Coordinates of C-alpha atoms in Angstrom, one line a residue:
Chain K
X401 CA 8.5 -2.8 77.4
X402 CA 5.9 -0.2 76.3
X403 CA 7.9 2.9 76.9
X404 CA 7.9 5.6 74.3
X405 CA 10.6 8.0 73.5
X406 CA 9.6 11.4 75.0
X407 CA 10.4 14.8 73.5
X408 CA 13.2 15.6 76.1
X409 CA 15.0 12.3 75.3
X410 CA 14.5 13.0 71.6
X411 CA 16.0 16.5 71.9
X412 CA 18.9 15.1 73.8
X413 CA 19.6 12.6 71.0
X414 CA 19.3 15.3 68.3
X415 CA 21.9 17.3 70.2
X416 CA 24.3 14.4 70.5
X417 CA 23.8 13.6 66.8
X418 CA 24.7 17.2 66.0
X419 CA 21.5 17.9 64.0
X420 CA 19.3 20.9 63.7
X421 CA 15.7 20.2 62.9
X422 CA 12.6 22.2 62.2
X423 CA 9.4 21.3 64.0
X424 CA 7.9 19.3 61.1
X425 CA 11.0 17.2 60.8
X426 CA 11.2 16.7 64.5
X427 CA 7.6 15.5 64.7
X428 CA 8.1 13.1 61.8
X429 CA 11.3 11.6 63.2
X430 CA 9.9 11.2 66.7
X431 CA 6.7 9.5 65.4
X432 CA 8.7 7.1 63.2
X433 CA 11.1 6.3 66.1
X434 CA 8.2 5.4 68.3
X435 CA 6.6 3.3 65.5
X436 CA 9.9 1.5 65.1
X437 CA 10.2 1.0 68.8
X438 CA 6.8 -0.7 68.8
X439 CA 8.1 -3.2 66.2
X440 CA 11.3 -3.7 68.3
X441 CA 9.1 -4.5 71.3
X442 CA 8.0 -7.7 69.4
X443 CA 11.4 -9.1 70.6
X444 CA 10.3 -8.9 74.2
X445 CA 8.1 -11.9 74.0
X446 CA 10.9 -14.3 72.9
X447 CA 12.1 -16.5 75.7
X448 CA 15.9 -16.3 75.7
X449 CA 17.9 -18.9 77.6
X450 CA 20.1 -17.3 80.3
X451 CA 23.3 -18.3 78.6
X452 CA 22.3 -17.6 75.0
X453 CA 25.3 -15.9 73.4
X454 CA 25.1 -12.9 71.2
X455 CA 25.9 -13.1 67.5
X456 CA 27.8 -10.0 66.3
X457 CA 28.2 -11.4 62.8
X458 CA 26.5 -14.4 61.3
X459 CA 29.3 -16.4 59.8
X460 CA 31.7 -17.8 62.4
X461 CA 35.3 -16.7 61.9
X462 CA 37.3 -19.8 62.6
X463 CA 41.0 -19.8 62.4
X464 CA 40.9 -21.8 59.1
X465 CA 39.1 -19.0 57.3
X466 CA 40.7 -15.9 59.0
X467 CA 43.7 -14.2 57.6
X468 CA 46.7 -14.3 59.9
X469 CA 47.6 -10.9 61.4
X470 CA 49.4 -8.9 58.8
X471 CA 52.8 -7.3 59.3
X472 CA 52.6 -3.9 60.9
X473 CA 54.0 -2.1 58.0
X474 CA 53.6 1.5 57.0
X475 CA 52.3 1.7 53.4
X476 CA 52.0 5.3 52.2
X477 CA 49.0 6.2 50.0
X478 CA 50.2 7.1 46.5
X479 CA 48.3 10.3 46.2
X480 CA 47.7 12.0 49.5
X481 CA 46.9 15.2 47.7
X482 CA 43.9 13.4 46.1
X483 CA 42.6 12.8 49.7
X484 CA 43.2 16.4 50.7
X485 CA 41.5 17.6 47.6
X486 CA 38.3 16.2 48.8
X487 CA 38.3 18.2 52.0
X488 CA 36.1 21.4 52.2
X489 CA 39.0 23.4 53.5
X490 CA 42.7 22.8 53.9
X491 CA 45.9 24.7 54.5
X492 CA 49.5 23.5 54.1
X493 CA 48.4 19.9 54.1
X494 CA 46.1 20.2 57.1
X495 CA 42.3 20.1 57.4
X496 CA 41.1 23.5 58.7
X497 CA 37.9 24.0 60.8
X498 CA 36.2 26.9 62.5
X499 CA 37.1 27.8 66.1
X500 CA 37.0 24.8 68.5
X501 CA 34.9 25.7 71.5
X502 CA 36.6 25.3 74.9
X503 CA 34.9 24.5 78.1
X504 CA 36.5 24.3 81.6
X505 CA 35.4 21.3 83.6
X506 CA 34.5 22.1 87.2
Chain M
X1009 CA 14.5 -7.0 17.4
X1010 CA 17.0 -8.1 20.0
X1011 CA 19.8 -5.5 20.4
X1012 CA 23.4 -6.3 21.5
X1013 CA 22.6 -4.7 24.8
X1014 CA 19.8 -7.2 25.5
X1015 CA 22.0 -10.3 25.0
X1016 CA 23.2 -12.3 28.0
X1017 CA 26.8 -11.8 29.2
X1018 CA 28.0 -15.2 28.4
X1019 CA 26.9 -15.0 24.8
X1020 CA 28.4 -11.5 24.4
X1021 CA 31.8 -12.7 25.7
X1022 CA 31.8 -15.7 23.4
X1023 CA 30.9 -13.6 20.4
X1024 CA 33.6 -11.0 21.4
X1025 CA 36.3 -13.6 21.7
X1026 CA 35.4 -15.0 18.2
X1027 CA 35.7 -11.4 17.0
X1028 CA 32.1 -11.5 15.7
X1029 CA 31.4 -8.3 17.7
X1030 CA 33.7 -5.6 19.2
X1031 CA 33.6 -4.2 22.7
X1032 CA 33.0 -0.8 21.1
X1033 CA 29.8 -2.1 19.3
X1034 CA 28.5 -3.6 22.6
X1035 CA 29.1 -0.3 24.4
X1036 CA 27.5 1.8 21.6
X1037 CA 24.4 -0.4 21.7
X1038 CA 24.2 0.0 25.5
X1039 CA 24.7 3.8 25.4
X1040 CA 22.0 4.1 22.8
X1041 CA 19.6 2.2 25.1
X1042 CA 20.5 4.4 28.0
X1043 CA 19.8 7.5 25.8
X1044 CA 16.5 6.0 24.7
X1045 CA 15.1 4.9 28.1
X1046 CA 16.9 6.5 31.0
X1047 CA 15.8 10.2 30.8
X1048 CA 17.7 12.8 32.8
X1049 CA 20.0 11.6 35.6
X1050 CA 19.2 12.1 39.2
X1051 CA 20.2 15.5 40.5
X1052 CA 20.1 17.6 43.7
X1053 CA 18.1 20.3 42.1
X1054 CA 15.6 18.4 39.9
X1055 CA 12.9 21.0 39.7
X1056 CA 9.4 19.8 38.9
X1057 CA 8.8 16.2 37.7
X1058 CA 7.7 16.5 34.1
X1059 CA 5.3 14.2 32.2
X1060 CA 8.3 12.9 30.3
X1061 CA 10.2 12.1 33.5
X1062 CA 7.4 9.8 34.5
X1063 CA 8.0 7.8 31.3
X1064 CA 11.7 7.2 31.9
X1065 CA 13.7 4.8 34.1
X1066 CA 16.2 7.3 35.7
X1067 CA 18.6 4.5 36.8
X1068 CA 21.7 6.6 36.5
X1069 CA 23.2 9.3 38.7
X1070 CA 26.5 9.5 36.7
X1071 CA 27.1 8.3 33.2
X1072 CA 30.8 7.5 32.8
X1073 CA 30.8 7.5 29.0
X1074 CA 34.5 8.6 28.4
X1075 CA 35.8 6.1 30.9
X1076 CA 33.7 3.4 29.3
X1077 CA 34.9 4.2 25.7
X1078 CA 38.5 4.1 26.8
X1079 CA 37.9 0.7 28.5
X1080 CA 36.1 -0.7 25.4
X1081 CA 38.9 0.5 23.1
X1082 CA 41.4 -1.2 25.4
X1083 CA 39.5 -4.5 25.1
X1084 CA 39.4 -4.2 21.3
X1085 CA 43.1 -3.4 21.3
X1086 CA 43.9 -6.5 23.4
X1087 CA 41.7 -8.7 21.1
X1088 CA 43.5 -7.4 18.0
X1089 CA 46.9 -8.1 19.7
X1090 CA 45.8 -11.6 20.5
X1091 CA 45.8 -11.0 24.2
X1092 CA 43.3 -12.5 26.6
X1093 CA 40.9 -9.7 27.4
X1094 CA 39.5 -11.4 30.5
X1095 CA 36.3 -13.4 31.4
X1096 CA 34.1 -10.3 31.5
X1097 CA 35.6 -8.7 28.4
X1098 CA 33.5 -5.9 26.9
X1099 CA 30.5 -6.4 29.2
X1100 CA 28.9 -3.0 30.1
X1101 CA 28.0 -2.9 33.8
X1102 CA 26.7 -0.4 36.2
X1103 CA 27.8 0.2 39.8
X1104 CA 25.5 1.2 42.7
X1105 CA 26.7 4.6 43.7
X1106 CA 27.7 3.3 47.2
X1107 CA 31.0 2.0 45.8
X1108 CA 34.0 4.2 45.5
X1109 CA 35.4 4.5 42.0
X1110 CA 38.6 6.5 41.4
X1111 CA 38.0 10.1 40.1
X1112 CA 34.3 9.4 39.8
X1113 CA 31.5 11.0 41.9
X1114 CA 30.7 8.5 44.6
X1115 CA 27.6 10.0 46.3
X1116 CA 25.7 7.3 48.3
X1117 CA 22.7 9.2 46.8
X1118 CA 23.2 11.8 49.6
X1119 CA 23.8 15.5 49.5
X1120 CA 26.5 15.1 52.1
X1121 CA 28.7 13.2 49.6
X1122 CA 27.4 14.9 46.4
X1123 CA 30.8 16.5 45.8
X1124 CA 32.9 13.5 46.7
X1125 CA 35.2 12.1 44.0
X1126 CA 36.7 8.9 45.4
X1127 CA 40.5 8.8 45.5
X1128 CA 40.5 5.0 45.1
X1129 CA 38.4 2.2 43.6
X1130 CA 36.5 -0.5 45.6
X1131 CA 38.0 -4.0 45.3
X1132 CA 34.8 -5.5 43.8
X1133 CA 34.6 -2.8 41.0
X1134 CA 38.4 -3.1 40.4
X1135 CA 38.1 -6.9 40.0
X1136 CA 35.3 -6.6 37.5
X1137 CA 37.3 -4.0 35.5
X1138 CA 40.4 -6.1 35.7
X1139 CA 38.3 -9.0 34.2
X1140 CA 37.5 -6.8 31.2
X1141 CA 34.1 -5.4 32.2
X1142 CA 33.3 -1.8 31.1
X1143 CA 31.7 0.5 33.7
X1144 CA 29.1 2.7 32.0
X1145 CA 27.9 4.5 35.1
X1146 CA 27.0 4.9 38.7
X1147 CA 23.3 4.1 39.5
X1148 CA 20.8 5.5 42.0
X1149 CA 19.8 4.0 45.3
X1150 CA 18.1 4.9 48.5
X1151 CA 20.1 7.5 50.4
X1152 CA 23.0 5.6 52.0
X1153 CA 21.0 2.5 51.0
X1154 CA 18.3 3.3 53.6
X1155 CA 15.1 2.2 52.0
X1156 CA 13.4 -0.4 49.8
X1157 CA 12.1 1.7 47.0
X1158 CA 14.8 4.2 45.9
X1159 CA 12.5 7.1 46.7
X1160 CA 14.7 8.4 49.5
X1161 CA 17.5 9.3 47.2
X1162 CA 18.7 12.9 47.3
X1163 CA 19.2 12.6 43.6
X1164 CA 15.8 13.0 41.9
X1165 CA 13.9 11.8 39.8
X1166 CA 14.4 8.5 41.6
X1167 CA 14.5 5.3 39.6
X1168 CA 11.3 3.8 38.2
X1169 CA 10.5 0.1 37.5
X1170 CA 11.0 -0.8 33.8
X1171 CA 8.0 -3.2 34.0
X1172 CA 5.6 -0.4 35.0
X1173 CA 7.0 3.1 35.3
X1174 CA 4.5 4.1 38.1
X1175 CA 6.0 1.4 40.3
X1176 CA 9.1 1.5 42.4
X1177 CA 12.1 -0.6 41.3
X1178 CA 12.6 -1.8 44.9
X1179 CA 15.7 -1.0 46.8
X1180 CA 18.1 -0.1 47.9
X1181 CA 19.9 -1.4 44.7
X1182 CA 17.0 -0.2 42.6
X1183 CA 19.1 1.6 40.0
X1184 CA 21.1 -1.6 39.6
X1185 CA 18.0 -3.8 39.1
X1186 CA 16.3 -1.3 36.8
X1187 CA 19.4 -0.8 34.6
X1188 CA 19.8 -4.5 34.1
X1189 CA 16.1 -5.1 33.4
X1190 CA 16.0 -2.2 30.9
X1191 CA 19.2 -3.4 29.0
X1192 CA 21.2 -0.4 30.2
X1193 CA 23.8 -2.8 31.6
X1194 CA 24.5 -6.5 31.2
X1195 CA 25.1 -6.8 34.9
X1196 CA 25.3 -4.5 37.9
X1197 CA 27.1 -4.4 41.2
X1198 CA 24.8 -3.9 44.2
X1199 CA 24.9 -4.4 47.9
X1200 CA 22.5 -6.3 50.2
X1201 CA 22.2 -5.5 53.9
X1202 CA 18.6 -6.7 54.5
X1203 CA 17.6 -7.7 51.0
X1204 CA 18.8 -4.8 48.9
X1205 CA 20.0 -6.9 46.0
X1206 CA 17.3 -9.6 46.2
X1207 CA 14.2 -7.5 46.7
X1208 CA 14.8 -5.1 43.7
X1209 CA 15.9 -8.1 41.6
X1210 CA 12.5 -9.7 42.4
X1211 CA 10.6 -6.4 41.7
X1212 CA 12.4 -5.9 38.3
X1213 CA 12.4 -9.5 37.1
X1214 CA 16.2 -10.1 37.2
X1215 CA 18.6 -12.4 39.1
X1216 CA 20.1 -11.0 42.3
X1217 CA 22.7 -12.8 44.4
X1218 CA 23.7 -11.9 47.9
X1219 CA 26.9 -13.9 48.6
X1220 CA 28.0 -15.2 52.0
X1221 CA 29.2 -12.4 54.3
X1222 CA 32.9 -12.3 53.7
X1223 CA 32.8 -13.9 50.3
X1224 CA 33.2 -10.5 48.5
X1225 CA 35.3 -7.7 49.8
X1226 CA 33.7 -4.6 51.3
X1227 CA 36.8 -2.4 50.7
X1228 CA 35.6 0.8 49.0
X1229 CA 32.0 0.2 49.9
X1230 CA 30.5 3.2 51.8
X1231 CA 29.4 1.4 55.0
X1232 CA 25.8 1.0 56.3
X1233 CA 25.7 -2.1 58.6
X1234 CA 29.2 -3.4 58.7
X1235 CA 28.2 -6.8 60.1
X1236 CA 25.5 -7.3 57.4
X1237 CA 26.6 -5.5 54.2
X1238 CA 27.4 -7.8 51.2
X1239 CA 28.3 -6.7 47.7
X1240 CA 27.0 -9.0 44.9
X1241 CA 25.8 -9.1 41.3
X1242 CA 22.5 -8.5 39.6
X1243 CA 22.1 -9.9 36.1
X1244 CA 19.4 -11.1 33.6
X1245 CA 20.4 -14.8 33.8
X1246 CA 21.8 -17.1 36.4
X1247 CA 24.9 -17.9 34.3
X1248 CA 25.7 -14.1 34.1
X1249 CA 25.4 -13.8 37.8
X1250 CA 27.8 -16.7 38.2
X1251 CA 30.2 -15.1 35.8
X1252 CA 30.2 -11.8 37.7
X1253 CA 30.5 -13.5 41.1
X1254 CA 33.5 -15.5 39.8
X1255 CA 35.3 -12.2 39.0
X1256 CA 34.5 -10.4 42.3
X1257 CA 34.7 -13.2 45.0
X1258 CA 37.7 -14.1 47.1
X1259 CA 39.9 -12.9 49.9
X1260 CA 41.2 -9.3 49.9
X1261 CA 44.1 -8.0 52.0
X1262 CA 42.2 -4.7 52.3
X1263 CA 39.2 -6.3 54.0
X1264 CA 40.1 -8.5 57.0
X1265 CA 36.5 -9.8 57.2
X1266 CA 36.8 -11.6 53.8
X1267 CA 37.2 -15.3 54.3
X1268 CA 40.5 -16.8 53.4
X1269 CA 38.9 -19.3 51.1
X1270 CA 39.3 -19.6 47.3
X1271 CA 36.1 -18.8 45.4
X1272 CA 34.0 -21.8 44.3
X1273 CA 33.7 -22.9 40.7
X1274 CA 30.5 -21.0 40.0
X1275 CA 30.4 -21.7 36.3
X1276 CA 31.6 -25.3 36.3
X1277 CA 28.7 -26.7 38.4
X1278 CA 26.0 -24.7 36.7
X1279 CA 24.6 -27.3 34.3
X1280 CA 24.9 -30.3 36.7
X1281 CA 21.2 -30.4 37.7
X1282 CA 19.6 -31.0 41.0
X1283 CA 19.6 -34.8 41.2
X1284 CA 19.9 -35.9 44.9
X1285 CA 19.8 -32.3 46.3
X1286 CA 17.5 -31.7 49.2
X1287 CA 15.4 -28.5 48.9
X1288 CA 13.3 -27.4 51.8
X1289 CA 10.0 -25.5 52.1
X1290 CA 9.1 -23.7 55.4
X1291 CA 5.6 -22.7 56.6
X1292 CA 7.3 -19.8 58.3
X1293 CA 8.2 -18.3 54.9
X1294 CA 4.6 -18.6 53.6
X1295 CA 3.6 -16.2 56.4
X1296 CA 4.2 -12.5 56.5
X1297 CA 4.0 -10.1 59.4
X1298 CA 2.4 -6.6 59.2
X1299 CA 1.5 -3.8 61.5
X1300 CA -2.3 -3.5 61.5
X1301 CA -2.8 0.2 60.5
X1302 CA -5.8 0.6 62.8
X1303 CA -4.7 -1.2 66.0
X1304 CA -0.9 -0.9 65.6
X1305 CA -0.6 -4.5 66.6
X1306 CA 1.5 -7.0 64.6
X1307 CA -0.4 -9.6 62.7
X1308 CA 0.5 -12.6 60.6
X1309 CA -1.1 -13.4 57.3
X1310 CA -0.3 -15.8 54.4
X1311 CA 1.8 -14.5 51.5
X1312 CA -0.2 -13.8 48.4
X1313 CA -1.6 -17.1 47.0
X1314 CA 0.2 -16.6 43.6
X1315 CA 3.5 -16.2 45.5
X1316 CA 3.1 -19.5 47.3
X1317 CA 1.9 -21.1 44.1
X1318 CA 5.1 -19.9 42.3
X1319 CA 7.3 -21.4 45.0
X1320 CA 5.4 -24.7 45.1
X1321 CA 5.5 -24.9 41.3
X1322 CA 9.3 -24.4 41.4
X1323 CA 9.6 -27.1 44.0
X1324 CA 7.6 -29.6 41.9
X1325 CA 9.7 -28.8 38.8
X1326 CA 12.9 -29.3 40.8
X1327 CA 11.4 -32.5 42.2
X1328 CA 10.7 -33.8 38.7
X1329 CA 14.4 -33.1 37.9
X1330 CA 15.5 -35.3 40.7
X1331 CA 15.6 -33.1 43.8
X1332 CA 14.1 -34.2 47.0
X1333 CA 11.6 -31.7 48.4
X1334 CA 11.5 -31.5 52.2
X1335 CA 8.2 -30.0 53.6
X1336 CA 7.6 -28.4 56.9
X1337 CA 11.1 -27.1 57.8
X1338 CA 10.6 -25.0 61.0
X1339 CA 12.1 -21.5 60.8
X1340 CA 10.3 -20.0 63.8
X1341 CA 12.5 -16.9 64.2
X1342 CA 11.9 -15.6 60.7
X1343 CA 9.3 -13.1 62.0
X1344 CA 11.8 -11.5 64.3
X1345 CA 14.2 -10.7 61.5
X1346 CA 12.9 -7.1 61.0
X1347 CA 12.5 -6.2 64.7
X1348 CA 16.1 -7.4 65.3
X1349 CA 17.3 -5.5 62.2
X1350 CA 15.6 -2.3 63.4
X1351 CA 18.0 -2.4 66.3
X1352 CA 21.3 -3.9 65.0
X1353 CA 21.4 -2.1 61.7
X1354 CA 20.5 1.3 63.3
X1355 CA 23.3 1.0 65.8
X1356 CA 25.8 0.1 63.0
X1357 CA 24.4 2.9 60.8
X1358 CA 24.7 5.5 63.5
X1359 CA 28.3 4.5 64.2
X1360 CA 29.2 4.6 60.5
X1361 CA 27.6 8.0 59.9
X1362 CA 29.3 9.9 62.6
X1363 CA 32.3 10.3 60.2
X1364 CA 30.4 12.8 58.0
X1365 CA 31.3 16.1 59.7
X1366 CA 32.2 18.6 57.0
X1367 CA 35.9 18.3 57.8
X1368 CA 37.6 15.5 55.8
X1369 CA 35.5 15.2 52.7
X1370 CA 32.0 15.9 51.3
X1371 CA 29.7 18.7 52.1
X1372 CA 30.2 21.6 54.5
X1373 CA 27.6 24.2 55.2
X1374 CA 27.8 27.6 53.4
X1375 CA 26.2 29.4 56.3
X1376 CA 28.3 31.5 58.6
X1377 CA 29.1 29.7 61.9
X1378 CA 30.5 30.7 65.3
X1379 CA 32.4 27.6 66.0
X1380 CA 33.1 23.9 65.1
X1381 CA 30.0 22.6 66.8
X1382 CA 27.7 24.8 64.9
X1383 CA 29.5 23.8 61.7
X1384 CA 28.8 20.1 62.5
X1385 CA 25.2 20.8 63.2
X1386 CA 24.5 22.8 60.1
X1387 CA 26.5 20.6 57.9
X1388 CA 24.7 17.4 59.1
X1389 CA 21.3 19.1 59.1
X1390 CA 21.7 20.2 55.5
X1391 CA 23.7 17.2 54.2
X1392 CA 21.6 14.3 55.5
X1393 CA 18.1 13.5 54.4
X1394 CA 15.4 12.4 56.8
X1395 CA 16.0 8.7 56.5
X1396 CA 19.7 8.8 57.5
X1397 CA 18.7 11.2 60.4
X1398 CA 16.1 8.7 61.5
X1399 CA 18.6 5.8 61.5
X1400 CA 21.2 7.7 63.4
X1401 CA 18.8 8.8 66.1
X1402 CA 17.3 5.4 66.5
X1403 CA 20.7 3.7 66.6
X1404 CA 21.8 6.1 69.3
X1405 CA 18.7 5.5 71.3
X1406 CA 18.8 1.6 71.3
X1407 CA 22.5 1.5 72.1
X1408 CA 22.4 4.1 74.8
X1409 CA 23.8 2.7 78.1
X1410 CA 20.5 2.6 79.9
X1411 CA 18.6 0.8 77.0
X1412 CA 21.4 -1.4 75.5
X1413 CA 20.6 -4.5 77.5
X1414 CA 16.9 -4.2 76.7
X1415 CA 17.4 -3.6 73.0
X1416 CA 20.8 -4.0 71.4
X1417 CA 22.0 -6.9 73.5
X1418 CA 18.6 -8.6 73.2
X1419 CA 18.6 -8.2 69.4
X1420 CA 22.1 -9.7 69.1
X1421 CA 20.9 -12.7 71.0
X1422 CA 17.8 -13.1 68.8
X1423 CA 20.3 -13.0 65.9
X1424 CA 21.8 -16.2 67.4
X1425 CA 18.3 -17.8 67.3
X1426 CA 17.9 -16.8 63.6
X1427 CA 21.3 -18.2 62.8
X1428 CA 20.4 -21.5 64.6
X1429 CA 17.2 -21.9 62.5
X1430 CA 19.5 -22.1 59.4
X1431 CA 22.1 -24.2 61.1
X1432 CA 19.5 -26.8 62.0
X1433 CA 18.0 -26.8 58.5
X1434 CA 21.4 -27.2 56.8
X1435 CA 23.1 -29.4 59.3
X1436 CA 24.4 -32.4 57.2
X1437 CA 23.9 -34.7 60.1
X1438 CA 20.6 -33.2 61.2
X1439 CA 16.9 -33.9 60.6
X1440 CA 16.5 -31.8 57.4
X1441 CA 20.0 -31.9 55.7
X1442 CA 19.0 -29.2 53.2
X1443 CA 21.1 -28.0 50.4
X1444 CA 18.8 -25.0 50.1
X1445 CA 15.6 -23.5 51.4
X1446 CA 13.1 -22.3 48.7
X1447 CA 11.0 -19.3 49.6
X1448 CA 9.3 -16.2 48.1
X1449 CA 11.7 -13.3 47.9
X1450 CA 9.2 -10.5 48.8
X1451 CA 5.8 -10.2 50.4
X1452 CA 4.3 -8.2 47.4
X1453 CA 5.1 -7.3 43.9
X1454 CA 6.6 -3.8 43.2
X1455 CA 4.4 -1.3 45.0
X1456 CA 3.3 2.1 43.5
X1457 CA 5.6 5.1 43.9
X1458 CA 4.4 7.1 46.9
X1459 CA 2.4 4.3 48.4
X1460 CA 4.8 3.3 51.2
X1461 CA 7.5 6.0 51.3
X1462 CA 7.5 7.9 54.6
X1463 CA 6.2 5.0 56.6
X1464 CA 9.6 3.7 57.8
X1465 CA 8.1 0.6 59.4
X1466 CA 6.0 -0.6 56.5
X1467 CA 9.0 0.1 54.2
X1468 CA 11.3 -2.1 56.3
X1469 CA 8.8 -5.0 56.3
X1470 CA 9.3 -5.2 52.5
X1471 CA 12.6 -7.0 53.5
X1472 CA 11.1 -9.5 56.0
X1473 CA 11.7 -12.6 53.8
X1474 CA 15.3 -11.6 52.9
X1475 CA 16.7 -10.1 56.1
X1476 CA 17.2 -13.4 58.0
X1477 CA 20.0 -14.3 55.6
X1478 CA 21.8 -11.1 56.5
X1479 CA 21.5 -11.8 60.2
X1480 CA 22.8 -15.3 59.6
X1481 CA 25.5 -14.3 57.1
X1482 CA 24.4 -17.0 54.6
X1483 CA 24.1 -16.6 50.8
X1484 CA 20.8 -16.1 49.0
X1485 CA 19.7 -15.7 45.5
X1486 CA 16.4 -14.3 44.0
X1487 CA 15.5 -15.5 40.5
X1488 CA 12.4 -14.6 38.4
X1489 CA 9.6 -17.0 39.3
X1490 CA 6.7 -15.9 37.1
X1491 CA 4.5 -12.9 36.5
X1492 CA 1.7 -11.9 38.8
X1493 CA -1.8 -10.9 37.8
X1494 CA -0.8 -7.3 38.1
X1495 CA 1.7 -7.8 35.3
X1496 CA 4.7 -7.5 37.6
X1497 CA 7.5 -10.1 38.2
X1498 CA 7.4 -12.5 41.2
X1499 CA 10.8 -13.5 42.7
X1500 CA 11.6 -16.8 44.3
X1501 CA 14.6 -17.2 46.6
X1502 CA 17.0 -19.9 47.4
X1503 CA 18.9 -19.7 50.7
X1504 CA 21.9 -22.0 51.5
X1505 CA 24.6 -22.7 54.0
X1506 CA 27.8 -20.6 54.3
X1507 CA 29.8 -20.4 51.1
X1508 CA 27.3 -22.5 49.1
X1509 CA 27.0 -20.0 46.2
X1510 CA 27.9 -22.6 43.7
X1511 CA 25.1 -24.9 44.8
X1512 CA 22.5 -22.0 44.8
X1513 CA 23.5 -21.0 41.3
X1514 CA 23.3 -24.7 40.2
X1515 CA 19.8 -25.0 41.6
X1516 CA 18.7 -21.7 40.2
X1517 CA 20.1 -22.6 36.8
X1518 CA 18.2 -25.9 36.9
X1519 CA 15.0 -24.0 37.6
X1520 CA 15.8 -21.6 34.7
X1521 CA 16.3 -24.5 32.3
X1522 CA 13.0 -26.1 33.5
X1523 CA 11.0 -22.9 32.8
X1524 CA 13.0 -21.7 29.7
X1525 CA 10.2 -22.3 27.2
X1526 CA 7.4 -21.0 29.3
X1527 CA 5.3 -18.1 28.1
X1528 CA 6.1 -15.8 31.0
X1529 CA 9.8 -15.9 30.2
X1530 CA 9.0 -14.3 26.8
X1531 CA 7.4 -11.3 28.4
X1532 CA 9.9 -8.4 28.6
X1533 CA 9.6 -5.3 30.7
X1534 CA 6.6 -3.7 29.0
X1535 CA 7.3 -0.1 29.8
X1536 CA 10.6 -0.4 28.0
X1537 CA 9.0 -1.8 24.9
X1538 CA 6.7 1.2 24.8
X1539 CA 9.5 3.7 25.0
X1540 CA 11.6 1.9 22.4

């Protein structure tokens, strides 16, 4: 596990993340990602038993400490206008956005 | 002279209830302290850093003076009417600006949320206010909590350490720790994902408690790593941290990850001492891991001698009070906490940060755009600083289908090993049967501003002794454990089994009592004394 992230892979990630970067930012980010990857490679030396389970959160959620499923009830928010007021642009109670690009799949 | 704002919470509440002091007077004392020491608040257009800026704390992003005055008047009105004003009555507190508070800027220290006024209040904040506490302001942090120094905040000047204003306060709850240390708040509400309550508490010489995951609701907390984030209190004394936790802990129907367990009795056990408690020391917490700057290889070296000495001294004091000290507890996976965190936290961060798109709330680019995609790109490019961008990109890389088994799945399995270390140490039927593990909180004292910022790996390793508790979900507390030769505070940490906050507070309080009369306890943050 000594692979480094190359510039093409990096550019692909930048596109997926919907960022635009100048060259200085791109160089900094790629360098730091590869430095972090080097730290992550420390994990490669740990022998893991074949059936070692993953832990997705530390504290086990037993039935005794978990809330029972709640009723599927619709509870309206008291001030929906306060939510809409935070949006950069709205019209008639809808969020508005620039044109959505369309693409025809072949 | 000791001002009202320097008194501990439990004494203020007692005086208030006896009508010896009013909530208004406590608040005025606090606002005066803020005016004297804090300097200008963090802003998106700070201009040049002035000489005066370097002599101020800059804990605050938003001062909520009017709201605080109304709350304080309400407390005084209740007292006058003979009503119970609540267990936190009249206590001025600050809130890390990662919590939503109704009609208040809730920025996450990011340009992308700079204009966001939350339409609701986080449960933990609401519970403190319902208990009578008075919110004086929202305090600075690393952007989206991504850092250990506060320097990455989009709101500059960033917070400085009240003990030495050329040092960082730690992070990401740096504004919380600094505001409490400087007397700008009696307690503060912070969050801890890798050590973000405990590390700044250690750097600023205050108490910082990360509760068990699920002990305190995350509703209204702007998410970073959803399987790791824990809200918790920072305060100047152990009793005050217990008081604040008592108000905020417990199940919340708005957060299904809160445990359906009643909170413990955090105050009732405080003075019970440590007789018969088993407290462990681990050689793995006296070692720190660092990247060698020349070779790039990872090396282990001992923690600074004065840190180990502070921990061993605490152990011998607790032993003299009746605790049993257990040496040599193996915690072999401690060193993998940061590498695993680099993977898990980035995946969760990337997932949580995709929601910022310039559509529903927050910032949208002012530039003309052709279509929606271009609006996303420009909004996110302008709205996020470099550290959030770095976390998003890294999270996407290590969770990509072709790398996930190698990185993300592996890190989640290493997390199992980290959890097992603690389970074995705390197992009541096991070899060690610990009530708590005693460790240093940090590998160093507060570092100089500018010394680490930019090096994302070195910055992350500041959390290496705190992050295992986040992986495992267990509670941890950092308490002041002395002053180092450089004049800066040393923090010591107690880690305990799930939901053992009451025992951790009890042990911490015993240590506080044992050291109450020591000279270092009398030293107050020097930089603040100079400003005042």
